[in-house]
CSV table of C-alpha atoms in Angstrom, one decimal:
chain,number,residue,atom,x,y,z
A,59,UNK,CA,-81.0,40.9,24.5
A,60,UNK,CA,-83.2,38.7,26.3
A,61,UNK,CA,-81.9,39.1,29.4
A,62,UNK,CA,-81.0,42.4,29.2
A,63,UNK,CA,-84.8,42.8,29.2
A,64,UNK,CA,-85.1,40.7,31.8
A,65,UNK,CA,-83.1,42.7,34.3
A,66,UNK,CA,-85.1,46.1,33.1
A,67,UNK,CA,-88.6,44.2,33.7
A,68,UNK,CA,-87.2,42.9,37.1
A,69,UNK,CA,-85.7,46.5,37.7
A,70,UNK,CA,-88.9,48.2,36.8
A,71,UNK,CA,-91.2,45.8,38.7
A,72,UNK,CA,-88.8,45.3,41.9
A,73,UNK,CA,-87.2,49.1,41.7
A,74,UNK,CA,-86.0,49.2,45.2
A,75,UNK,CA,-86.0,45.4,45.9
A,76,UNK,CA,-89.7,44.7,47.4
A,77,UNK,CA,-92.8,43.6,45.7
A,78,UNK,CA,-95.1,46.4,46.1
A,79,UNK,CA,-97.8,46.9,49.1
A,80,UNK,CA,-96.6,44.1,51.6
A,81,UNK,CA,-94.8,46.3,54.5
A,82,UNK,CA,-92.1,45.1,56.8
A,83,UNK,CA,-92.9,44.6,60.2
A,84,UNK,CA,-90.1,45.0,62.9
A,85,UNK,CA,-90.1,44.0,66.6
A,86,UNK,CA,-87.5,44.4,69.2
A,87,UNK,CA,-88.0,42.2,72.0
A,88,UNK,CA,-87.5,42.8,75.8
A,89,UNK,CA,-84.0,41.0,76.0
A,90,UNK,CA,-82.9,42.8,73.0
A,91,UNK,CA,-83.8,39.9,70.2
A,92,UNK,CA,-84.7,41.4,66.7
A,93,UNK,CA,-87.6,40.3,64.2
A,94,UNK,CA,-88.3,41.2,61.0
A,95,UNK,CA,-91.5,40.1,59.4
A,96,UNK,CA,-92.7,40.5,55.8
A,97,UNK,CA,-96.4,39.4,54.7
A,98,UNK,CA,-96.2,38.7,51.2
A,99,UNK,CA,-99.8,37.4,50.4
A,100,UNK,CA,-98.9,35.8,47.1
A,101,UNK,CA,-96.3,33.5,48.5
A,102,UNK,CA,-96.9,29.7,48.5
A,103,UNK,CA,-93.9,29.1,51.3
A,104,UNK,CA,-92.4,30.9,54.3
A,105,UNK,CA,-88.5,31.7,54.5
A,106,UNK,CA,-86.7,31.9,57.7
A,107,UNK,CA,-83.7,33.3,58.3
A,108,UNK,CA,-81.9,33.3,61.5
A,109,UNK,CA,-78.8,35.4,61.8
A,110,UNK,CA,-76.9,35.7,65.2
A,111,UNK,CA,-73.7,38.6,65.2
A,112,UNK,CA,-71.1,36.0,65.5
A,113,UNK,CA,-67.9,35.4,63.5
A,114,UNK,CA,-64.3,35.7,63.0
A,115,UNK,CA,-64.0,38.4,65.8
A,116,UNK,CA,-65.1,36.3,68.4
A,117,UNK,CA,-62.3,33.4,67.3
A,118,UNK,CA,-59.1,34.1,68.1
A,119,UNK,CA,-56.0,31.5,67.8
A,120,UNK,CA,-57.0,28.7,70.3
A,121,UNK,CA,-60.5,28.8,68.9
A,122,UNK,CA,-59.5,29.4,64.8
A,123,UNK,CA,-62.5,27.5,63.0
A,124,UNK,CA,-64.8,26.7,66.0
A,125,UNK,CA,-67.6,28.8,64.5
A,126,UNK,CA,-67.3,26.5,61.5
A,127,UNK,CA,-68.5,23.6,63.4
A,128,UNK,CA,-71.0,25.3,65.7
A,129,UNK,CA,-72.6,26.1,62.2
A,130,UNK,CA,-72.0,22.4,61.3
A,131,UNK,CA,-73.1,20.5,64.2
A,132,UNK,CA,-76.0,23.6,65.5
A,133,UNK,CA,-79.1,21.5,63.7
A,134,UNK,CA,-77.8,17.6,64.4
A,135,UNK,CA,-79.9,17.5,67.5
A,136,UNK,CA,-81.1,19.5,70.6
A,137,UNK,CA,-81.3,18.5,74.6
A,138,UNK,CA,-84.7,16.7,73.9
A,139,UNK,CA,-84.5,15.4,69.9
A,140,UNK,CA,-81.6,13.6,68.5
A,141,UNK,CA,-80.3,14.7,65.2
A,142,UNK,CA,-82.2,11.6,63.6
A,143,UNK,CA,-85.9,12.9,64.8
A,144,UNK,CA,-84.2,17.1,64.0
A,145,UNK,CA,-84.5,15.5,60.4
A,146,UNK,CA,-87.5,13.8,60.3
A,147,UNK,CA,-89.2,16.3,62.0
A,148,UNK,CA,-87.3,19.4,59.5
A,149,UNK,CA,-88.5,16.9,56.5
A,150,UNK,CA,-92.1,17.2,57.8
A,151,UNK,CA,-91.9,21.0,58.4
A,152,UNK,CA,-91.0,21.2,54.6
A,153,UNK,CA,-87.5,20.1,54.0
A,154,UNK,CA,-83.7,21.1,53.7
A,155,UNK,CA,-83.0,23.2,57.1
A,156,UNK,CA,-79.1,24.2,56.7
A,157,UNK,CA,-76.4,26.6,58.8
A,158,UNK,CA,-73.7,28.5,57.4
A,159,UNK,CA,-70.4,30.4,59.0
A,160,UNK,CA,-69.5,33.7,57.3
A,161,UNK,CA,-67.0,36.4,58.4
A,162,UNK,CA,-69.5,38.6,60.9
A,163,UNK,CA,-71.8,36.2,61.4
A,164,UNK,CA,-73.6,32.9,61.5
A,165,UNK,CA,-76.9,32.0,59.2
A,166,UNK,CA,-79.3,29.6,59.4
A,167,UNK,CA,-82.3,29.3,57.2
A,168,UNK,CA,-85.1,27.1,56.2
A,169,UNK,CA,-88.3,26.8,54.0
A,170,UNK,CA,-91.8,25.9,55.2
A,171,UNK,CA,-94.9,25.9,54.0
A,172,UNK,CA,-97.6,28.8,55.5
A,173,UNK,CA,-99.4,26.5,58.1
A,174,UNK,CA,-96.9,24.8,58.9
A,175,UNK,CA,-94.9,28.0,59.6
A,176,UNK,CA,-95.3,27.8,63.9
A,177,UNK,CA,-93.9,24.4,63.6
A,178,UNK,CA,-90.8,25.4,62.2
A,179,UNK,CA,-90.3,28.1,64.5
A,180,UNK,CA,-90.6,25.9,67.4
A,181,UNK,CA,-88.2,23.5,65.9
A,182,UNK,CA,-85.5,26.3,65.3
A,183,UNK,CA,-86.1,27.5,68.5
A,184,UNK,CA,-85.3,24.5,70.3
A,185,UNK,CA,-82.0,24.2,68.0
A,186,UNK,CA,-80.7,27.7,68.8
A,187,UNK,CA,-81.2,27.8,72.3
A,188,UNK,CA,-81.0,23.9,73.2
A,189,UNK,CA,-78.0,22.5,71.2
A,190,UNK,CA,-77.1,19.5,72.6
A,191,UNK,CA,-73.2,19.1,70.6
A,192,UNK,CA,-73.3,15.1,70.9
A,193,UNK,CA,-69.5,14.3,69.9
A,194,UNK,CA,-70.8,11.8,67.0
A,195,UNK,CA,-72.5,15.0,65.4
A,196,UNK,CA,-69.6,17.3,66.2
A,197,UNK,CA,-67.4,14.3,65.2
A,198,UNK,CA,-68.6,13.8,61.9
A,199,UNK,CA,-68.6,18.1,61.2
A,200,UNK,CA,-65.0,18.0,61.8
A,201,UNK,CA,-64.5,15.4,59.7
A,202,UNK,CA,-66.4,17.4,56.9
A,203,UNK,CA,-65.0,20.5,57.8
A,204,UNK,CA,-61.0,18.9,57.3
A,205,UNK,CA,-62.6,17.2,53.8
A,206,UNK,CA,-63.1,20.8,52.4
A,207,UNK,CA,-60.2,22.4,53.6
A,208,UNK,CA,-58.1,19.7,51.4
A,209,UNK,CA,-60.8,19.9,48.2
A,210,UNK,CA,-59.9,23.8,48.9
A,211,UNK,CA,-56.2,23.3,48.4
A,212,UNK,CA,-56.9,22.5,44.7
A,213,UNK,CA,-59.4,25.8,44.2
A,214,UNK,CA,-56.5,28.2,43.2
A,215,UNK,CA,-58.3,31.3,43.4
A,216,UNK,CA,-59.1,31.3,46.9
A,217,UNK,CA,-55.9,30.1,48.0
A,218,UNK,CA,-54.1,33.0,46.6
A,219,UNK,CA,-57.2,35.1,48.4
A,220,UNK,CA,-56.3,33.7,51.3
A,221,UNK,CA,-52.9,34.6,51.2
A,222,UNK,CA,-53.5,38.0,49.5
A,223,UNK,CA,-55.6,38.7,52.8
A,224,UNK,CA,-52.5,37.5,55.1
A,225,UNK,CA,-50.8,40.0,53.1
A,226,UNK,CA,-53.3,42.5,53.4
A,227,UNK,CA,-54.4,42.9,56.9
A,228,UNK,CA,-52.1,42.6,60.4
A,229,UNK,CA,-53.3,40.6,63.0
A,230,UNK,CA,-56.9,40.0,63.0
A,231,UNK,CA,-60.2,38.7,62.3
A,232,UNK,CA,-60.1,38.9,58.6
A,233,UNK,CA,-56.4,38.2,58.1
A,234,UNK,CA,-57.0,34.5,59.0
A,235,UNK,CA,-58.7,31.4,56.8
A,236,UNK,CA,-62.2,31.6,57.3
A,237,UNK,CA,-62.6,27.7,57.3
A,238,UNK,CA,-60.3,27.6,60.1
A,239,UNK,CA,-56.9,26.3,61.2
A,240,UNK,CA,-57.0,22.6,60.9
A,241,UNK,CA,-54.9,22.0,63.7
A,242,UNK,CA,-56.8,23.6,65.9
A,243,UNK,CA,-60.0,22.5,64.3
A,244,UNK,CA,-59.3,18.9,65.2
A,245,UNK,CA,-58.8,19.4,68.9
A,246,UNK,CA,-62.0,21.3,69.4
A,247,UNK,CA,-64.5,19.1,71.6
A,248,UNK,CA,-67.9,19.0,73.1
A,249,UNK,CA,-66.6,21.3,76.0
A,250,UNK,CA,-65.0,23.9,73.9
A,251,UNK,CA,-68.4,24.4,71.7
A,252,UNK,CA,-70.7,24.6,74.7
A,253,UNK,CA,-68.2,27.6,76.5
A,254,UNK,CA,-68.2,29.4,72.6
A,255,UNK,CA,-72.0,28.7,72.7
A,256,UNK,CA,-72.8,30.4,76.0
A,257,UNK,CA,-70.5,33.2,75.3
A,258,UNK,CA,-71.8,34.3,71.7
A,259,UNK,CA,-75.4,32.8,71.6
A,260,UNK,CA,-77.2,35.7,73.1
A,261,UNK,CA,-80.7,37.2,72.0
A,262,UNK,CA,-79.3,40.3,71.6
A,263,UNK,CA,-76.7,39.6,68.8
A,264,UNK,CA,-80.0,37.3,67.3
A,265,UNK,CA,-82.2,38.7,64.1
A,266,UNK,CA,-85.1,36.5,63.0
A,267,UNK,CA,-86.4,37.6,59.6
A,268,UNK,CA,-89.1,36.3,57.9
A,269,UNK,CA,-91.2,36.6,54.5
A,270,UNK,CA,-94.1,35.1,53.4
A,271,UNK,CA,-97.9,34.4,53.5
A,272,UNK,CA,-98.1,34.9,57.3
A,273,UNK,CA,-99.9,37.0,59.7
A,274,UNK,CA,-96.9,39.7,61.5
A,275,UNK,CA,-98.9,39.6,64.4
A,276,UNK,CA,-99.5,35.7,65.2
A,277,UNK,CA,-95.5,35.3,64.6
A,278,UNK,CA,-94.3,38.1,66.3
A,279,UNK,CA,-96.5,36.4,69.3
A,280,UNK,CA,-95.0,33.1,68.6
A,281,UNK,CA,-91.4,34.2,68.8
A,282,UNK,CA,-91.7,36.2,72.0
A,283,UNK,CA,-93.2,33.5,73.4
A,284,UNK,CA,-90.3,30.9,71.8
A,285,UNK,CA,-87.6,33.3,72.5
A,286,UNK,CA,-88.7,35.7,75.0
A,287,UNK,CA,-86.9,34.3,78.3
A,288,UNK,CA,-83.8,33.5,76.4
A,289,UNK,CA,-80.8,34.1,78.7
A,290,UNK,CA,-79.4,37.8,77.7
A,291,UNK,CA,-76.6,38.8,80.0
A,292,UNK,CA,-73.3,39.2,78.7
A,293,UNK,CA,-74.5,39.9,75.9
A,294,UNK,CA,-73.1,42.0,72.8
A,295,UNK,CA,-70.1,43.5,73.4
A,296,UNK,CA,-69.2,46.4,71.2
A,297,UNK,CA,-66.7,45.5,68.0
A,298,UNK,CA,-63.2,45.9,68.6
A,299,UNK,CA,-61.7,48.9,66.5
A,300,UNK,CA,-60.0,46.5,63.7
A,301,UNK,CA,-57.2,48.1,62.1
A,302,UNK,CA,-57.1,49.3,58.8
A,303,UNK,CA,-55.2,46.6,56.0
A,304,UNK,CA,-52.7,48.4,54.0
A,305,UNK,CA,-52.2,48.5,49.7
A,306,UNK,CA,-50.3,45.5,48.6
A,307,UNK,CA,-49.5,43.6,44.8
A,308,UNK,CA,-48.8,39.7,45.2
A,309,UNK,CA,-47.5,37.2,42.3
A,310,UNK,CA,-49.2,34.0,43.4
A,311,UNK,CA,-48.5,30.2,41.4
A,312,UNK,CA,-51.0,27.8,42.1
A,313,UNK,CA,-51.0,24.9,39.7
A,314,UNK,CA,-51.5,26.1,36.6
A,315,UNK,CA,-52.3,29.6,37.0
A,316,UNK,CA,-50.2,32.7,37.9
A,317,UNK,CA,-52.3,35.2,39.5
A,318,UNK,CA,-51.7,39.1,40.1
A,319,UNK,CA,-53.4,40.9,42.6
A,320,UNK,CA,-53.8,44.0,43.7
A,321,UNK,CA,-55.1,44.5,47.9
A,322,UNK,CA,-56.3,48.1,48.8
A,323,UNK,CA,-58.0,49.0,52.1
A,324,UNK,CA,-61.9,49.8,51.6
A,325,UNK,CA,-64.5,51.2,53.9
A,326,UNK,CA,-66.9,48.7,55.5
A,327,UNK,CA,-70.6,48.3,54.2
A,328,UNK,CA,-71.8,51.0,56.7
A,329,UNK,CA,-69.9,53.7,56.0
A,330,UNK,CA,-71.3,56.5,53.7
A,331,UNK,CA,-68.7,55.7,51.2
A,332,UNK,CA,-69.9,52.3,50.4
A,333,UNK,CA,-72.3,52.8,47.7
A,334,UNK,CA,-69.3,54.7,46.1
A,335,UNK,CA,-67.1,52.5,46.4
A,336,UNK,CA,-69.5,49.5,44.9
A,337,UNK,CA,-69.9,51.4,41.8
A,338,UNK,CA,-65.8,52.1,41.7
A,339,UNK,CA,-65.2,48.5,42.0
A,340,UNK,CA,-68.4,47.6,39.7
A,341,UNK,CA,-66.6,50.3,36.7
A,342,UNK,CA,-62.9,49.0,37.8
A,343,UNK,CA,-63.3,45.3,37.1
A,344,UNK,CA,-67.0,43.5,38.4
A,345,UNK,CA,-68.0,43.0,35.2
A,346,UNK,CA,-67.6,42.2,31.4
A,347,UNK,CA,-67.5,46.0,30.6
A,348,UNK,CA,-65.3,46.8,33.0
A,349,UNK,CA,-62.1,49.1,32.7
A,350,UNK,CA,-60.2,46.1,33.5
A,351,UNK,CA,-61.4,43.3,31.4
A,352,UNK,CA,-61.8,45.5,28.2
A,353,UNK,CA,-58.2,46.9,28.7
A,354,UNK,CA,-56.6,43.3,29.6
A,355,UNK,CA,-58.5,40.8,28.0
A,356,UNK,CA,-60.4,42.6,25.0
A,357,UNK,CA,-57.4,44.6,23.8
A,358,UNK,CA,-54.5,42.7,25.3
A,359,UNK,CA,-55.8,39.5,24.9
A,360,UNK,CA,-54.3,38.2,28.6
A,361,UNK,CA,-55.7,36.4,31.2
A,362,UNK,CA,-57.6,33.6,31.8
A,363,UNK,CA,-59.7,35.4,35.5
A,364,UNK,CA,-60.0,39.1,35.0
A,365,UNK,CA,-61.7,41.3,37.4
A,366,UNK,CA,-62.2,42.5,41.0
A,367,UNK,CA,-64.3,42.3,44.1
A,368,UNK,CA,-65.1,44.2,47.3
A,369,UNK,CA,-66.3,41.9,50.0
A,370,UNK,CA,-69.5,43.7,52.2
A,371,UNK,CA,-67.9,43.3,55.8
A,372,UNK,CA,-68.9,44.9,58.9
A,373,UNK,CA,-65.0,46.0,59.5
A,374,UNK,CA,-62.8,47.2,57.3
A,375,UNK,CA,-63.2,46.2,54.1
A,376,UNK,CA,-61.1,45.7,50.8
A,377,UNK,CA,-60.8,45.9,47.0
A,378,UNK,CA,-59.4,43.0,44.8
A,379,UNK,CA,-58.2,43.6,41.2
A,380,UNK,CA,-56.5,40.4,39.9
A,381,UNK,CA,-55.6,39.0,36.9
A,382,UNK,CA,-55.0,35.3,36.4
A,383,UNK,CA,-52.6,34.0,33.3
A,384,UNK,CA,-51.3,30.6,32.0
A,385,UNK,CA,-48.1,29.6,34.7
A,386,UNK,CA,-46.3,27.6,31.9
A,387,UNK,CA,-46.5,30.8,29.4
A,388,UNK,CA,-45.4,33.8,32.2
A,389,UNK,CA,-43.0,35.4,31.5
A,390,UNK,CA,-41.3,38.7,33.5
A,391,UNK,CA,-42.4,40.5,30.3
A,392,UNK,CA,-45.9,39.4,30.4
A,393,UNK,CA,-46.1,40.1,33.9
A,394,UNK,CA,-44.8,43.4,33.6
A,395,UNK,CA,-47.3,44.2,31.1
A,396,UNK,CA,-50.1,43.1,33.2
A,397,UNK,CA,-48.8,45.1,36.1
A,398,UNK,CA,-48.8,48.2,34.4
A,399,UNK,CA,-52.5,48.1,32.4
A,400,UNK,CA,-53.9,47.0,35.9
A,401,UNK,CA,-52.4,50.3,37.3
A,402,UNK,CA,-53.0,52.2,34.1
A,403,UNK,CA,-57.0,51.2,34.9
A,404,UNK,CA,-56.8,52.1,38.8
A,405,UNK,CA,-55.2,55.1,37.9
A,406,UNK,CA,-58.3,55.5,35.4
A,407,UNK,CA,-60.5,55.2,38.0
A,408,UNK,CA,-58.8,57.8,40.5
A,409,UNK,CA,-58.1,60.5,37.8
A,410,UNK,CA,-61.9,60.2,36.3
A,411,UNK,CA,-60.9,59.1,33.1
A,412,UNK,CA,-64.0,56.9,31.9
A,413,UNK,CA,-67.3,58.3,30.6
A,414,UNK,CA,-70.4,58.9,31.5
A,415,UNK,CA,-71.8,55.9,30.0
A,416,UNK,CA,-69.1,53.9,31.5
A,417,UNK,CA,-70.8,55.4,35.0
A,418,UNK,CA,-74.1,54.3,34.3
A,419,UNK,CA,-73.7,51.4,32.7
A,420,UNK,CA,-71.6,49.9,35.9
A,421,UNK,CA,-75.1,51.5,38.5
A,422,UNK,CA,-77.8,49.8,36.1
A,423,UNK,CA,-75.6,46.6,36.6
A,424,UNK,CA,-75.3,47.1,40.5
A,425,UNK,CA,-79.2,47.8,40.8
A,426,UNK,CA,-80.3,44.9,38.2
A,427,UNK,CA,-78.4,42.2,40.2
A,428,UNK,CA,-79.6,43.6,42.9
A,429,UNK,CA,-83.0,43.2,41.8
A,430,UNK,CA,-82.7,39.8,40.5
A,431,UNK,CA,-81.1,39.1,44.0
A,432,UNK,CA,-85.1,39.6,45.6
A,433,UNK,CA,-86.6,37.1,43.2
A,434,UNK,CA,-87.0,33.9,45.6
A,435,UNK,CA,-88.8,33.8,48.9
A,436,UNK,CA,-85.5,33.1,50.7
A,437,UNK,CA,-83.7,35.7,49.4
A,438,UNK,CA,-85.8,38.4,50.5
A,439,UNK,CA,-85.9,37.3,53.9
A,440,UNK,CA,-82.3,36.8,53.9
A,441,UNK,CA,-81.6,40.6,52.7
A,442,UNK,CA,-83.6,41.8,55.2
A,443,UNK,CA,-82.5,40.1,57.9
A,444,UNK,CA,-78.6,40.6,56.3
A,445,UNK,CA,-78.9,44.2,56.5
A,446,UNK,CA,-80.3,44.3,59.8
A,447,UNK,CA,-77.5,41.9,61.3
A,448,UNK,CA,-74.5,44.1,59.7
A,449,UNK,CA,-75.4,47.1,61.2
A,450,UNK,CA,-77.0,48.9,57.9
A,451,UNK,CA,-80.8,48.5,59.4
A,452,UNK,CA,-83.4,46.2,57.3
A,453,UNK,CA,-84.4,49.7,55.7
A,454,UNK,CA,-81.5,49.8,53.9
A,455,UNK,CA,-82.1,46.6,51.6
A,456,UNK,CA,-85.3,49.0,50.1
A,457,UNK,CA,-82.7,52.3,49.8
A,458,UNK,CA,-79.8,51.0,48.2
A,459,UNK,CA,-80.8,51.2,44.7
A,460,UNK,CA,-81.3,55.1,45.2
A,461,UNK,CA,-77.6,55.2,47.0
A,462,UNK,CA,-76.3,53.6,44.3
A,463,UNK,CA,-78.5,55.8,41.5
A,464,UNK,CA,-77.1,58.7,43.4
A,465,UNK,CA,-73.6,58.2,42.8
A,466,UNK,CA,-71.8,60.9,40.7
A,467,UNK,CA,-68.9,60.6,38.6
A,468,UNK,CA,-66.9,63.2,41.7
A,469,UNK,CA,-68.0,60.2,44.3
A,470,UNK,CA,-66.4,57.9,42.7
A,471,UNK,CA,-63.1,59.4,41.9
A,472,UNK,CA,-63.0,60.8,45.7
A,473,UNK,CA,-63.4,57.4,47.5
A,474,UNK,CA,-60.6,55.8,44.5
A,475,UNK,CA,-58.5,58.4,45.5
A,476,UNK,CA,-59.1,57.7,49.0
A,477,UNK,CA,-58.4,54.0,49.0
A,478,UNK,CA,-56.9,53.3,45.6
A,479,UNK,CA,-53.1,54.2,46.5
A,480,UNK,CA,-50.7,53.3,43.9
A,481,UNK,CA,-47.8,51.9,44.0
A,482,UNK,CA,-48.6,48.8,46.5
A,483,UNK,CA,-45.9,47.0,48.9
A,484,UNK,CA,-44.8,43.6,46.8
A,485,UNK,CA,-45.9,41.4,49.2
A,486,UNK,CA,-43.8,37.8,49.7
A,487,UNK,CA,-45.2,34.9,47.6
């Protein structure tokens, strides 16, 4: 009960996702860089988020996991500082400054205190556009990089992910590993980084977002001057039309568990259908009320992982449902059994068979953990800058509670009848 009235407080006191009467201030610059700046007078620290339009699009099979160590190897040192003073100088700024890869793009993001804010800046600025790719640094990422790919192996859920996508989608971005290829990954060098560098690091593929207790103004001059003669040509290209990924059901053993999985193709996160389609796979299996887990687990009594997810992508997306059992207890039977409630629920879902409560129940849990998604610094800035970097606009981070409020029982069963085609193709395990 306790936190049920904790999401309605935050809900009620968030609503669309922003702490009331601090406005967002964006600013375009000349060669095409975005920033986003929110003054949140309250806030002891500044976050800052960097995101730059990069990702599995711009890898192809030569270069399968390169973006993994630019993101690993990006803060270990510039042209002027080594990656010893980067540290020591991040550590004064205010601490832990860190880089991540994801599927459409590449993050980095730090904390700072307010007047120490401009120093931060300056130090990110000389990372992004100085990198310096020492091979010791670069080196020592690979070496991490291949160290996760084998603790990965023993995660059995995203291994069977991984090949549910391979499964899913025909040649293309999202089909392969997002880690990388390992092969490849280990003959990647100083050389190869700096071409993928020049190619993809472009102020015009870069949004800046940041929240805090600072003055829009003073930053915004601090970043045009930082970033404002930052190389631009050859800049963003336009996205290649991926093609769509098909329906498919895989049987997957990894260790000890047998999972079942159901792939079907999904809109991306800036098509109308989205919201829709977030509440279909929020009612289908997201959560603990879910058709899914009420049907499998509360009256079957099955499975150990019940559920389904709908990744937000900038290309097409998909929808999940799974179901993972005990591998030493599976039996055809069993399987069959689970085969048919998990299309019994889809089927559910495209027919309109699940009530109105069911409906709201499944939007109050989208727009509460989306509301307790704003509560820290960093994630505000990183929403803001997220939306703006997929292609939704920052706006949208304040209007997706209403989308989602606004979805009727009709939208739902349109966009599951759209994308939820039963039966899949048995793909090979």
């Amino acid at each position: 009960m306790k936190h049920i009235s904790l999401v309605l407080l935050l809900v009620l006191a968030l609503g669309n996702g922003h702490p009331a009467g601090d406005s967002v201030v964006k600013t375009v610059l000349s060669n095409g860089l975005t920033l986003i700046v929110k003054n949140e007078t309250q806030s002891k620290v500044v976050a800052i988020e960097v995101f730059v339009r990069i990702g599995a699009e711009d890898e192809d099979k030569m270069t399968e996991g390169i973006g993994h160590i630019l993101a690993a190897s990006i803060l270990g040192g510039s042209k002027s500082r080594s990656a010893r003073q980067y540290a020591r100088l991040f550590s004064e700024v205010g601490g832990s400054f860190q880089a991540s890869w994801q599927w459409d793009y590449l993050e980095i993001y730090g904390l700072t205190l307010p007047e120490l804010c401009n120093e931060a800046i300056t130090l990110l600025a000389d990372s992004i556009q100085q990198p310096a790719f020492r091979s010791d640094v670069v080196e020592y990422a690979k070496s991490a990089i291949l160290s996760q790919m084998r603790t990965g192996e023993n995660r059995a859920f995203d291994m069977a992910c991984t090949d549910l996508r391979k499964a899913l989608y025909p040649p293309g971005p999202y089909r392969r590993s997002l880690i990388g290829n390992p092969e490849v990954i280990k003959s990647i060098g100083h050389k190869d980084l700096e071409a993928f560098y020049k190619r993809c690091f472009k102020p015009n593929r870069i949004v800046i977002s940041i929240v805090g207790k600072v003055n829009p103004e003073d930053v915004s001059r601090k970043v045009s001057r930082l970033f404002g003669n930052m190389d631009y040509s050859g800049g963003l290209q336009g996205r290649k039309q991926d093609p769509p990924p098909r329906s498919v059901y895989l049987e997957k053993t990894v260790g000890y568990v047998t999972y079942l999985m159901f792939g079907f193709p999904a809109a991306d996160m800036n098509s109308p259908e989205y919201a829709p389609l977030c509440v279909a796979n929020t009612l289908l299996g997201a959560n603990k009320s879910s058709l899914l887990f009420r049907k499998i687990r509360e009256e079957l009594g099955i499975g150990y992982q019940v559920g389904s997810i709908y990744p937000a992508l900038r290309g097409p997306s998909h929808i999940v449902a799974y179901v993972g059992i005990d591998a030493n207890r599976t039996t055809p039977e069993m399987v069959g059994v689970v085969k048919n409630a998990v299309i019994e629920q889809v089927s559910a879902l495209r027919d309109g068979r699940f009530t109105d409560e069911d409906l709201e129940r499944a939007k109050r849990y989208l727009i509460g953990t989306h509301a307790i998604k704003h509560e820290r610094v960093r994630d505000r800035a990183y929403y803001l800058g997220w939306y703006e970097v997929m292609g939704r606009g920052y706006q949208y981070d304040a209007k997706y509670a209403d989308d989602v409020r606004s979805v009727t029982k009709e939208d739902v069963m349109e966009a599951a009848q759209r994308y939820l085609a039963l039966p899949a193709v048995a793909a090979e395990n």
